[in-house]
PDB file of C-alpha atoms in Angstrom:
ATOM      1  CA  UNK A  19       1.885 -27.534  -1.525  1.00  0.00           C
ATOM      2  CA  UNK A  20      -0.954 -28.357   1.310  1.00  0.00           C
ATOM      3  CA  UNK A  21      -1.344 -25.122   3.743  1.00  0.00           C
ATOM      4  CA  UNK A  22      -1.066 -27.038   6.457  1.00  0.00           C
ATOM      5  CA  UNK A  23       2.418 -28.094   5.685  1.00  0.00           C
ATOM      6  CA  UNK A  24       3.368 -24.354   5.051  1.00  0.00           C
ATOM      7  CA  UNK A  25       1.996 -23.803   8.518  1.00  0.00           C
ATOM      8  CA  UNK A  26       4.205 -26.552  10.292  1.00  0.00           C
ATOM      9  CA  UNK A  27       7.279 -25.431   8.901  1.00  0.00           C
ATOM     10  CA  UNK A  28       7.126 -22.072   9.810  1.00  0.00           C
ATOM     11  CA  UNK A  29       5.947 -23.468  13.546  1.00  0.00           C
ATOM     12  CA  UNK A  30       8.506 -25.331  13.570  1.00  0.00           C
ATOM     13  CA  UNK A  31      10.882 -22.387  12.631  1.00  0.00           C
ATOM     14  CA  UNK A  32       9.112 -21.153  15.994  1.00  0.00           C
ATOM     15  CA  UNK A  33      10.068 -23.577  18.309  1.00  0.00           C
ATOM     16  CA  UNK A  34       6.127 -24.968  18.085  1.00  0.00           C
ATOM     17  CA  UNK A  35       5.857 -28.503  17.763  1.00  0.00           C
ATOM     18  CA  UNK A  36       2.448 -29.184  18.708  1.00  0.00           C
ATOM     19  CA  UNK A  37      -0.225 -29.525  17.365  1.00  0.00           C
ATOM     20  CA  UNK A  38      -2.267 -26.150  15.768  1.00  0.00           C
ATOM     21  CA  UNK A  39      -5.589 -25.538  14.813  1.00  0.00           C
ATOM     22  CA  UNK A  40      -6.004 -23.543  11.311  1.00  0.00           C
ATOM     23  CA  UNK A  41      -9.181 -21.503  10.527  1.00  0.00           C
ATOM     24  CA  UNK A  42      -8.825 -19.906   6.636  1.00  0.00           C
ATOM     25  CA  UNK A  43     -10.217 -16.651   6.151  1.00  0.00           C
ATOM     26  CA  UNK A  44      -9.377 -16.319   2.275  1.00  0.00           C
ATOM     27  CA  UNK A  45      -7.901 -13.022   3.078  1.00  0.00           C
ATOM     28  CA  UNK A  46      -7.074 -10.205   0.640  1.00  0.00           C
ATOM     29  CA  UNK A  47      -6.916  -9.776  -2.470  1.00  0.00           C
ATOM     30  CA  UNK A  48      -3.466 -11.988  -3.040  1.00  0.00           C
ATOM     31  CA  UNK A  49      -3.193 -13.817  -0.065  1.00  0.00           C
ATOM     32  CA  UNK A  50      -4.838 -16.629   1.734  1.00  0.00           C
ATOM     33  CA  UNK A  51      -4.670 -15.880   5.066  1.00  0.00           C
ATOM     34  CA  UNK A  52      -6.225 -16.879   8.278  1.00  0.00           C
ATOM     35  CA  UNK A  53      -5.619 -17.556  12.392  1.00  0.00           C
ATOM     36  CA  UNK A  54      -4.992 -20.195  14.591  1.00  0.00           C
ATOM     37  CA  UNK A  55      -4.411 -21.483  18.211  1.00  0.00           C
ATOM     38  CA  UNK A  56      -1.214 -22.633  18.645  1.00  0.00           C
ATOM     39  CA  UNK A  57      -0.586 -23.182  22.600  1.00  0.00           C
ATOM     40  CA  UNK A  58      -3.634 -21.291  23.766  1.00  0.00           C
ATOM     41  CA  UNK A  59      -2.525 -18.471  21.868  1.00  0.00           C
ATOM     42  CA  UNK A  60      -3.625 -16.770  18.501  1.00  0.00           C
ATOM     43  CA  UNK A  61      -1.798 -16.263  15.732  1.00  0.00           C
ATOM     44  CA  UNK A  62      -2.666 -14.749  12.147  1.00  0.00           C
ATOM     45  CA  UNK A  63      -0.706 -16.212   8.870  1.00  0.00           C
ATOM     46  CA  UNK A  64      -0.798 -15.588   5.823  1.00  0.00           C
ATOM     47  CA  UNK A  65      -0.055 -17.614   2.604  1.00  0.00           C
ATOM     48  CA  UNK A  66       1.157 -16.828  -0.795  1.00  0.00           C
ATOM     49  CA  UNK A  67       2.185 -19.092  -4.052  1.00  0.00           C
ATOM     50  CA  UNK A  68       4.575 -16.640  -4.534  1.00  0.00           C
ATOM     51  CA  UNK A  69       6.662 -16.342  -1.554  1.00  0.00           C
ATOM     52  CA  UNK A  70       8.787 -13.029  -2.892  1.00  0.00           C
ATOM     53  CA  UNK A  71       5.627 -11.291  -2.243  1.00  0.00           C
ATOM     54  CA  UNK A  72       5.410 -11.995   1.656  1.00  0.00           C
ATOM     55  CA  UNK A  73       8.999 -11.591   1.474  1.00  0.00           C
ATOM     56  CA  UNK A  74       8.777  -8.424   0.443  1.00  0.00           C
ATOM     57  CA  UNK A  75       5.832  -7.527   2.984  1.00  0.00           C
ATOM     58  CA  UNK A  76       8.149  -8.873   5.438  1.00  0.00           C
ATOM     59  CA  UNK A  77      10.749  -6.250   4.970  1.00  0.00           C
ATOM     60  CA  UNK A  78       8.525  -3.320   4.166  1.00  0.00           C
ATOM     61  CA  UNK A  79       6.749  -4.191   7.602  1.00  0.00           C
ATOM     62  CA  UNK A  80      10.626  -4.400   9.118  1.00  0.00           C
ATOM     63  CA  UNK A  81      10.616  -0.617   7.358  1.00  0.00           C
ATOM     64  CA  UNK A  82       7.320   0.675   8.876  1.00  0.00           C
ATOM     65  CA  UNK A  83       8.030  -0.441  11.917  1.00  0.00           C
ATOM     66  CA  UNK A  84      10.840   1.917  12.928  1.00  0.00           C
ATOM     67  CA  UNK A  85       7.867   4.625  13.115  1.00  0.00           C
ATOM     68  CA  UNK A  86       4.398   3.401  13.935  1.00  0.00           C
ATOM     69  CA  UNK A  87       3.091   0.232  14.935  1.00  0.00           C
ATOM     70  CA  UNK A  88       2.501  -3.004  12.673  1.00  0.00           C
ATOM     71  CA  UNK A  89       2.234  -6.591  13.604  1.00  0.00           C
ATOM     72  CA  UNK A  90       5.059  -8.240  14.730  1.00  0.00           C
ATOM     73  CA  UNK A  91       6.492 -10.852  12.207  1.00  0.00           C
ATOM     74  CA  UNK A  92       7.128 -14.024  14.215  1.00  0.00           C
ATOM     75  CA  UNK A  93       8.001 -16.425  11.611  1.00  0.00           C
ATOM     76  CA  UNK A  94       8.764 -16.779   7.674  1.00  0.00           C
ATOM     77  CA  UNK A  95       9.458 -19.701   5.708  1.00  0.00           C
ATOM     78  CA  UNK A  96       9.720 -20.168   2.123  1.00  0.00           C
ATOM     79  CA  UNK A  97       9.043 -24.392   0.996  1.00  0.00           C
ATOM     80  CA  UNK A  98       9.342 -24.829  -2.919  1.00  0.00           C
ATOM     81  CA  UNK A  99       8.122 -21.014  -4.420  1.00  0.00           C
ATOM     82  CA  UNK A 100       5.487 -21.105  -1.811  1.00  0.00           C
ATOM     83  CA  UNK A 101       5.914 -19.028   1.383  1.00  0.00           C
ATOM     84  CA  UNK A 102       4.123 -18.230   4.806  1.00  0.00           C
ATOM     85  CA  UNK A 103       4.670 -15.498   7.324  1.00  0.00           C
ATOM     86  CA  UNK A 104       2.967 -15.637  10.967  1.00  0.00           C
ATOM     87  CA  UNK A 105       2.147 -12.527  12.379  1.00  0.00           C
ATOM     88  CA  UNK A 106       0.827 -11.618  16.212  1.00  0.00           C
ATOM     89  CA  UNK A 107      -3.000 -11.440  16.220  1.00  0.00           C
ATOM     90  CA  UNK A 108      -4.439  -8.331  16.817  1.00  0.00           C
ATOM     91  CA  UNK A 109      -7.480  -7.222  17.669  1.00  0.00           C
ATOM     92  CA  UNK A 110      -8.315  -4.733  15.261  1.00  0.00           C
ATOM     93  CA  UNK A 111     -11.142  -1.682  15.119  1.00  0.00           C
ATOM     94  CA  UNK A 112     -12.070   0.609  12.305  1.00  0.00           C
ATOM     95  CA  UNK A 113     -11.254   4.263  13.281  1.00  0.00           C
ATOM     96  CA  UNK A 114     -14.827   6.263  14.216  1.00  0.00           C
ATOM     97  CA  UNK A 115     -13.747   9.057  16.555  1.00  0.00           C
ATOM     98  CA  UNK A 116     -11.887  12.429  15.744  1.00  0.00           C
ATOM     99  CA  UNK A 117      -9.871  11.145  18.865  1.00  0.00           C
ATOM    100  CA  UNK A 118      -9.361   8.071  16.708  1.00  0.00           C
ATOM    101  CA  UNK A 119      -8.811  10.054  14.104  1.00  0.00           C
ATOM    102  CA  UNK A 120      -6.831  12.105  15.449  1.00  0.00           C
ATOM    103  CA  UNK A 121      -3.934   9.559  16.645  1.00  0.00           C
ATOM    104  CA  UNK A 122      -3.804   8.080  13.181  1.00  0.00           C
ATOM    105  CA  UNK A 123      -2.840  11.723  11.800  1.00  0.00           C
ATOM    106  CA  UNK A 124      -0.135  12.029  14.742  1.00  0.00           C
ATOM    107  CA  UNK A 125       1.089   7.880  13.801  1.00  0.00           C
ATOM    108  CA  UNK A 126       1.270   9.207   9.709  1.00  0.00           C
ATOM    109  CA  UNK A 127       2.915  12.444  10.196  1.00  0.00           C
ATOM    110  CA  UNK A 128       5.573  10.653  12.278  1.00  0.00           C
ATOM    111  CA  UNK A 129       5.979   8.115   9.092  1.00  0.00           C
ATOM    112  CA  UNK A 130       5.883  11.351   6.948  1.00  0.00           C
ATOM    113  CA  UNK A 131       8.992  12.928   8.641  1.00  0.00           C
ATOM    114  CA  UNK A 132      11.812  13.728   5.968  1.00  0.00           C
ATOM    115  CA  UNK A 133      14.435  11.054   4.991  1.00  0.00           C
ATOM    116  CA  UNK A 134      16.560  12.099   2.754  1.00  0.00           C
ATOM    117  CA  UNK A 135      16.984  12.895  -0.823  1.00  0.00           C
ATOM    118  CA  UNK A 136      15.417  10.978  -3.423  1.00  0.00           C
ATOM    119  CA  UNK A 137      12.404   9.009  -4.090  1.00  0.00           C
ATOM    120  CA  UNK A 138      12.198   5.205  -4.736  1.00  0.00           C
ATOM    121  CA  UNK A 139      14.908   3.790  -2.459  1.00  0.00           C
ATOM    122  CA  UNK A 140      13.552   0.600  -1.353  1.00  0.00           C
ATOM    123  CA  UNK A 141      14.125  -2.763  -2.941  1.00  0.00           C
ATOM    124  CA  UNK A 142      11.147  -3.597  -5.632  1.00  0.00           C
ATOM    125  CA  UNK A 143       8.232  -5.385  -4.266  1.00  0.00           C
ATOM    126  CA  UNK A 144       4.445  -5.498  -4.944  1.00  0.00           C
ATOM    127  CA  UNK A 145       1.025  -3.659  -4.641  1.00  0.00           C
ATOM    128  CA  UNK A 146      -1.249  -6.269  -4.339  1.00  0.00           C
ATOM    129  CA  UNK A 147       0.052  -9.292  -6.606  1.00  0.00           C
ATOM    130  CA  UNK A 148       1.481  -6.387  -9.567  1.00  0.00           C
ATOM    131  CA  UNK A 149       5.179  -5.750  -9.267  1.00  0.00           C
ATOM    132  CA  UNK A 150       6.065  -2.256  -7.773  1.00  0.00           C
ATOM    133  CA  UNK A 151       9.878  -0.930  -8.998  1.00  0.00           C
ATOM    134  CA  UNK A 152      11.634   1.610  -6.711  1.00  0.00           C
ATOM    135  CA  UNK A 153      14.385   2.403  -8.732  1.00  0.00           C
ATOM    136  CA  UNK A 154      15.836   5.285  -7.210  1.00  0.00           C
ATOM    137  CA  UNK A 155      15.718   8.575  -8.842  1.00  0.00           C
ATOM    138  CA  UNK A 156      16.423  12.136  -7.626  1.00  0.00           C
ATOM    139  CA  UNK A 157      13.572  13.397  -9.944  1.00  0.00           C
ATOM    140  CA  UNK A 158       9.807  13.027  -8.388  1.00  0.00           C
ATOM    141  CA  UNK A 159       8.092  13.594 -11.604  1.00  0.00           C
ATOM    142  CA  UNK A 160      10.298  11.375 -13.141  1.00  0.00           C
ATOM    143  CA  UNK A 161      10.341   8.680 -10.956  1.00  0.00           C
ATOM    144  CA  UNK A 162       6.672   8.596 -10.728  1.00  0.00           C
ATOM    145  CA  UNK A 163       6.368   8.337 -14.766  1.00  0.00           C
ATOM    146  CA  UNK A 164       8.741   5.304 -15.052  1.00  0.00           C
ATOM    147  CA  UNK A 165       8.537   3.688 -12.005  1.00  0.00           C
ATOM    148  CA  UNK A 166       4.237   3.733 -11.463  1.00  0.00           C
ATOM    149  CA  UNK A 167       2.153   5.177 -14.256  1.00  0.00           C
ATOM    150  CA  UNK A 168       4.309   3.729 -17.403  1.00  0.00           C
ATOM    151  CA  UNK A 169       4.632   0.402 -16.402  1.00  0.00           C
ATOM    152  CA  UNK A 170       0.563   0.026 -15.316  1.00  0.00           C
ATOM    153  CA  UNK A 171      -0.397   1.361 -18.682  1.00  0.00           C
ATOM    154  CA  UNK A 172       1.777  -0.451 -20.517  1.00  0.00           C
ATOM    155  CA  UNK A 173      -0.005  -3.858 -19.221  1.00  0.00           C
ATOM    156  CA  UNK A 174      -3.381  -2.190 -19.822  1.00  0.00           C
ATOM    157  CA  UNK A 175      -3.232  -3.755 -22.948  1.00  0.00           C
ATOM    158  CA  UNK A 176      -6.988  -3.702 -23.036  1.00  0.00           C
ATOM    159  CA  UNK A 177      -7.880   0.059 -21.908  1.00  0.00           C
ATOM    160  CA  UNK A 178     -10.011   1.705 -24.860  1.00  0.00           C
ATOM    161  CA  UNK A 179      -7.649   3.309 -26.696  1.00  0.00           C
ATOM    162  CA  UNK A 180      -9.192   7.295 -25.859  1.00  0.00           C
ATOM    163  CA  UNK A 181      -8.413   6.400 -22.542  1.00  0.00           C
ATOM    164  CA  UNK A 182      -4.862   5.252 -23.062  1.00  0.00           C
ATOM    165  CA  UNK A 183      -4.335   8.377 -25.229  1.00  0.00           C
ATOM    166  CA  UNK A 184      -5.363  10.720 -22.112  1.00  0.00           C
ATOM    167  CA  UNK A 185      -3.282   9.070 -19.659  1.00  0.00           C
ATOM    168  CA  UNK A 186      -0.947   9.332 -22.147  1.00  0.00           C
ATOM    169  CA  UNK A 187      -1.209  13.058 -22.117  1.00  0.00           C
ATOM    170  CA  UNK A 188      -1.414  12.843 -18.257  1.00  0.00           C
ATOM    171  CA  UNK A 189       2.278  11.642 -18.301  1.00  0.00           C
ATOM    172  CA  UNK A 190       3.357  13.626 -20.315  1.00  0.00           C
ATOM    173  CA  UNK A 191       2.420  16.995 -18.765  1.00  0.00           C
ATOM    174  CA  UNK A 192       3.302  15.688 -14.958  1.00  0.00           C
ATOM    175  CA  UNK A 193       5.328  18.824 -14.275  1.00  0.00           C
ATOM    176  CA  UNK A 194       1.992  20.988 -14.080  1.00  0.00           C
ATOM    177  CA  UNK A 195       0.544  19.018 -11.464  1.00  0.00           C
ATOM    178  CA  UNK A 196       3.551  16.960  -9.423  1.00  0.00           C
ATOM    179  CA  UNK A 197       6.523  19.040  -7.706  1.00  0.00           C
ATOM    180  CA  UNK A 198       9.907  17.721  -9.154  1.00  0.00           C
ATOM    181  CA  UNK A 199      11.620  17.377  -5.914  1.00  0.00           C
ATOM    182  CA  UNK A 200       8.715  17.115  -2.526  1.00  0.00           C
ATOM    183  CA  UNK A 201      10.431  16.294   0.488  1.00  0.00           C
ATOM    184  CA  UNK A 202      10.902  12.859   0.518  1.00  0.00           C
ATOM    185  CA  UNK A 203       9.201  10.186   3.073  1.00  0.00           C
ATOM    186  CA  UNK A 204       9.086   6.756   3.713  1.00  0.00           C
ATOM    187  CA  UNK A 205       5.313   5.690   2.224  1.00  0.00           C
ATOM    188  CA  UNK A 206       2.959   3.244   3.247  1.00  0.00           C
ATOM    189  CA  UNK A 207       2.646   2.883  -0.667  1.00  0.00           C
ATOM    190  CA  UNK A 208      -0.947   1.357  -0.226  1.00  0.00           C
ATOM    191  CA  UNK A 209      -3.022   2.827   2.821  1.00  0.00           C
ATOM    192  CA  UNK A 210      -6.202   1.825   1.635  1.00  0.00           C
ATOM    193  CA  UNK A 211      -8.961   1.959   4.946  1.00  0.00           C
ATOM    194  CA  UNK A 212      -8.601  -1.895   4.405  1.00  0.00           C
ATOM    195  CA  UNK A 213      -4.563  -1.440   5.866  1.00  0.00           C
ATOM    196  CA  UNK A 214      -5.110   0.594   8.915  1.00  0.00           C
ATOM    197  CA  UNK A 215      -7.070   0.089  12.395  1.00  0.00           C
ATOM    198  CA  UNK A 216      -6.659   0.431  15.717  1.00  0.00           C
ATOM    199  CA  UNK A 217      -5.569  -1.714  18.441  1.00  0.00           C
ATOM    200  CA  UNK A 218      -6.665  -0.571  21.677  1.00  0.00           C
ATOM    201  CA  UNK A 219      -6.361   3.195  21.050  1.00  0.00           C
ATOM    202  CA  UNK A 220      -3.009   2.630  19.346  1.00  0.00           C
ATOM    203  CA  UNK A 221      -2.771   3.120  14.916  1.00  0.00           C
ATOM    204  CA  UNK A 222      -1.495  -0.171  13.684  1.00  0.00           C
ATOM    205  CA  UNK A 223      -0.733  -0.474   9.870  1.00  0.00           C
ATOM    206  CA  UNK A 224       0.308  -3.542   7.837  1.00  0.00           C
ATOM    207  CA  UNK A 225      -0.191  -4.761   4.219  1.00  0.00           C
ATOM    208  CA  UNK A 226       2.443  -2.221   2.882  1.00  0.00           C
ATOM    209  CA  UNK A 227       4.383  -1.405  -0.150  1.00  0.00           C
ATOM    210  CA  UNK A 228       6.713   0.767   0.455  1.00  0.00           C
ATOM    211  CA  UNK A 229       9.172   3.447  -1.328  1.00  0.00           C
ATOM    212  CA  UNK A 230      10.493   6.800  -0.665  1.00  0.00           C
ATOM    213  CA  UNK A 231       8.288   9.488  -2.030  1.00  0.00           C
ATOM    214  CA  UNK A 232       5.741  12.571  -1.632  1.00  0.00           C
ATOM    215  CA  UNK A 233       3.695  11.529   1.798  1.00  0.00           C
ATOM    216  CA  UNK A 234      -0.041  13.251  -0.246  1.00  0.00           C
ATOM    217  CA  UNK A 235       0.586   9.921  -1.884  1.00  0.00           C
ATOM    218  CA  UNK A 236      -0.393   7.842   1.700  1.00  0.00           C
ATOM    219  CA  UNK A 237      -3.369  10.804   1.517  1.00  0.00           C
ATOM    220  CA  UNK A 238      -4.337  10.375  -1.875  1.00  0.00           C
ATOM    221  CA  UNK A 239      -5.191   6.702  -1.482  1.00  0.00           C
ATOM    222  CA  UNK A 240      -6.727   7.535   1.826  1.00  0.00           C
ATOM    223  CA  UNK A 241      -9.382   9.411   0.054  1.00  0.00           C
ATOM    224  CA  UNK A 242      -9.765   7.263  -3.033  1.00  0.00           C
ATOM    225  CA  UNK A 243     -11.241   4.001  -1.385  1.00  0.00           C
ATOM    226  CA  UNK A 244     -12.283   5.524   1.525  1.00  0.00           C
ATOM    227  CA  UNK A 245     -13.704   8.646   3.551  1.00  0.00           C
ATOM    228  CA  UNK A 246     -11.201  10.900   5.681  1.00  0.00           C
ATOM    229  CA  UNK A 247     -12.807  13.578   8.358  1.00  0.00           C
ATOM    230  CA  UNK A 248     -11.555  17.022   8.420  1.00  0.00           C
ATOM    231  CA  UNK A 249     -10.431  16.078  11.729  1.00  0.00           C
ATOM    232  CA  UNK A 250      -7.863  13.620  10.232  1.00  0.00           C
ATOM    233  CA  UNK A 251      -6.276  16.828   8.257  1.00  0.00           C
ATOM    234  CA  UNK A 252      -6.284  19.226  10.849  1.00  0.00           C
ATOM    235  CA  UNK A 253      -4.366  17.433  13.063  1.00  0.00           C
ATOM    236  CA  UNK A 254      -1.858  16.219   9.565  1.00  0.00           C
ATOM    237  CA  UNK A 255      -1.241  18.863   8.223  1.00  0.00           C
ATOM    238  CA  UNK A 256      -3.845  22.437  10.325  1.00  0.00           C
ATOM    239  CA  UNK A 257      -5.591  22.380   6.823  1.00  0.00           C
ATOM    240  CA  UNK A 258      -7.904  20.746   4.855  1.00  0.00           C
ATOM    241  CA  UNK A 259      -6.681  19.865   1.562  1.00  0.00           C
ATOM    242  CA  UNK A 260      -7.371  22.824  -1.488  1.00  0.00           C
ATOM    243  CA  UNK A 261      -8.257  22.842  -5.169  1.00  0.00           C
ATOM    244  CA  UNK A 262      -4.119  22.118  -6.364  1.00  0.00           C
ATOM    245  CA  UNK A 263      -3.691  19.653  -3.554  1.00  0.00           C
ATOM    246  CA  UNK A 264      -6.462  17.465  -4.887  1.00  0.00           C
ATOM    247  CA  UNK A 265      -5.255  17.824  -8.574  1.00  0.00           C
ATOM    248  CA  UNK A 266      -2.093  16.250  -7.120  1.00  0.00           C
ATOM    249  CA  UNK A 267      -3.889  13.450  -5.731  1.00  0.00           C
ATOM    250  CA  UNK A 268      -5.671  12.458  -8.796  1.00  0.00           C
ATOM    251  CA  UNK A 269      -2.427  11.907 -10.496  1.00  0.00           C
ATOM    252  CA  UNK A 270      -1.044   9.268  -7.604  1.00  0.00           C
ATOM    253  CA  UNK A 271      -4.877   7.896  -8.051  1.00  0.00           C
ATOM    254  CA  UNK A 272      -4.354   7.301 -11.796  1.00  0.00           C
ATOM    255  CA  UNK A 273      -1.110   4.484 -10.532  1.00  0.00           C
ATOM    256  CA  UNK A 274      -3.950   2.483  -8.174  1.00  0.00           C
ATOM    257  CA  UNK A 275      -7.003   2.670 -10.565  1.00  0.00           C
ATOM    258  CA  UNK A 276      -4.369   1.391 -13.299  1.00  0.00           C
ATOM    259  CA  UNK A 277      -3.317  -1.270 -11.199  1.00  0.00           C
ATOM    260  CA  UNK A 278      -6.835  -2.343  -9.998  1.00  0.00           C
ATOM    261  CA  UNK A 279      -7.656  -2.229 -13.820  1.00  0.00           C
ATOM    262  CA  UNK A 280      -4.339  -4.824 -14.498  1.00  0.00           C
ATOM    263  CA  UNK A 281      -6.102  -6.754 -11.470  1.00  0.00           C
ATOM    264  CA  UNK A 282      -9.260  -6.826 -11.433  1.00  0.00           C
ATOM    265  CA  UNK A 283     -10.434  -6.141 -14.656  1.00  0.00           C
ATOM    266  CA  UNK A 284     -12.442  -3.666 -17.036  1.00  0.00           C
ATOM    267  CA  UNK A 285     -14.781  -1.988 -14.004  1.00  0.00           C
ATOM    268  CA  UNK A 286     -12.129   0.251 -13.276  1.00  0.00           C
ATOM    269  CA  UNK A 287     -11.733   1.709 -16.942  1.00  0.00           C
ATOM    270  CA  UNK A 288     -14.478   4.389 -16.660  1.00  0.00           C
ATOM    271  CA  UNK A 289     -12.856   6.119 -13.284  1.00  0.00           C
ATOM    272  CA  UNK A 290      -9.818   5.897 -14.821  1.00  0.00           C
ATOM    273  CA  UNK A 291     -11.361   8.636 -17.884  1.00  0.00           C
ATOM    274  CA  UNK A 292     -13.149  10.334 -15.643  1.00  0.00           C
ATOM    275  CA  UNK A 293      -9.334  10.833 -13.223  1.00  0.00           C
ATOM    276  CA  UNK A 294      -7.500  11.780 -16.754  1.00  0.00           C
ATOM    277  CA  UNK A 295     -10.582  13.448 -18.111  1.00  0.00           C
ATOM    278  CA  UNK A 296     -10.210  15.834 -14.904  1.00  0.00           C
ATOM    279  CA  UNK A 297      -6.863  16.426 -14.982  1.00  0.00           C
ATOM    280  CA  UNK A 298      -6.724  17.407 -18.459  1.00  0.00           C
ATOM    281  CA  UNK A 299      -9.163  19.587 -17.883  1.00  0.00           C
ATOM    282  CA  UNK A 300      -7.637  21.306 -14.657  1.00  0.00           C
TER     283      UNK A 300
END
């Protein structure tokens, strides 16, 4: 299916008839994505072979957006199994003071506010191109076996097998490092630096995958692929994070380095020893 005929349907879903001007960007890791001028204005799309993944972006975003700012969805079309959403262009700046800082701790803790009991809750959708189940559950530990660390390793058909055996171990002995039943949040599910900026002085966040569940996991992945300042966790939560906290994290690091692994191949098979090694240990 040609792009450009993705683009003019969901244009036309718009109300846009003219004509547009495409620029591809190649986008993320799943996506192609890009901008373009349609009436003097920008726009940012992005385009998927498999439109139940944007589809499912599409309603996580529809989720997020009850509590901090994302980019508005303007249009979504689906042509064959292809699909296209078009999303407001923002302009978009890396966070660099604790005032910056700062007002993404206050946007998160907002997100982070209690929502009932349970953890999954959300209808199953994807992290990156691997499919994410929410099944809902009213056991934490539980949930975060079946749901996230059992189904990555069981595609990790090719993880040595002393690794496999230690996360092995790790899921088996969850209860010493996972609370059974953490308040319960709506999650970001992959806030990555890559999926959170600033427009203006405002936190924007986008790229989601959503479910109900412990808000250190939004923190953990904070810290995995990228650096946080004190200042962030002062204003989140008037402490920096201590020795039990972090053990907690490495277990909700295990379910990305797993899934990068099922992605992107054997260079993540030595972090994910050293993450089990560590927890075994603790």
């Amino acid at each position: 299916m040609k792009y450009e005929l993705l683009l003019r349907t969901a244009l036309d879903k718009m109300g846009h008839s003219g004509a547009f001007e495409p620029t591809f960007k190649g986008g993320g890791d799943t996506a192609v994505s890009g901008e373009m001028v349609v009436n003097g204005a920008f726009l940012f799309f992005k385009i998927h072979e498999n439109a139940e993944i944007l589809q499912s972006e599409v309603s996580a975003l529809e989720a997020l957006s009850a509590h901090v700012r994302v980019p508005r969805v303007l249009s979504s079309v689906q042509v064959e199994h292809a699909g296209v959403i078009i999303l407001e262009h923002l302009t978009l700046r890396a966070p660099q003071s604790s005032e910056d800082w700062q007002a993404v701790a206050l946007a998160l803790a907002r997100l982070h506010q209690p929502a009932g009991e349970g953890y999954g809750r959300f209808a199953d959708n994807y992290i990156g191109g691997s499919i994410q189940r929410n099944h809902s559950d009213d056991s934490w530990q539980r949930f975060f076996a079946e749901c996230r660390l059992q189904p990555q390793l069981d595609r990790a058909i090719a993880l040595p097998a002393a690794v496999r055996r230690d996360v092995d171990k790790v899921i088996a002995r969850l209860a010493d490092w996972l609370p059974d039943r953490p308040a319960s949040a709506l999650l970001h599910g992959d806030l990555w630096s890559g999926n959170f900026a600033l427009t203006g002085d405002t936190p924007v966040f986008y790229d989601p995958a959503c479910y109900y569940g412990d808000p250190q996991v939004d923190l953990a992945m904070m810290a995995l692929f990228g650096s946080t300042p004190e200042s962030f966790y002062l204003t989140y939560m008037g402490a920096t994070p201590d020795a039990d906290l972090r053990c907690r994290w490495w277990v909700y690091d295990l379910y990305h380095l797993l899934n990068h692994f099922n992605l992107f191949g054997s260079s993540y098979a030595a972090s994910i020893a050293r993450v089990a090694a560590k927890l075994l240990r603790s």
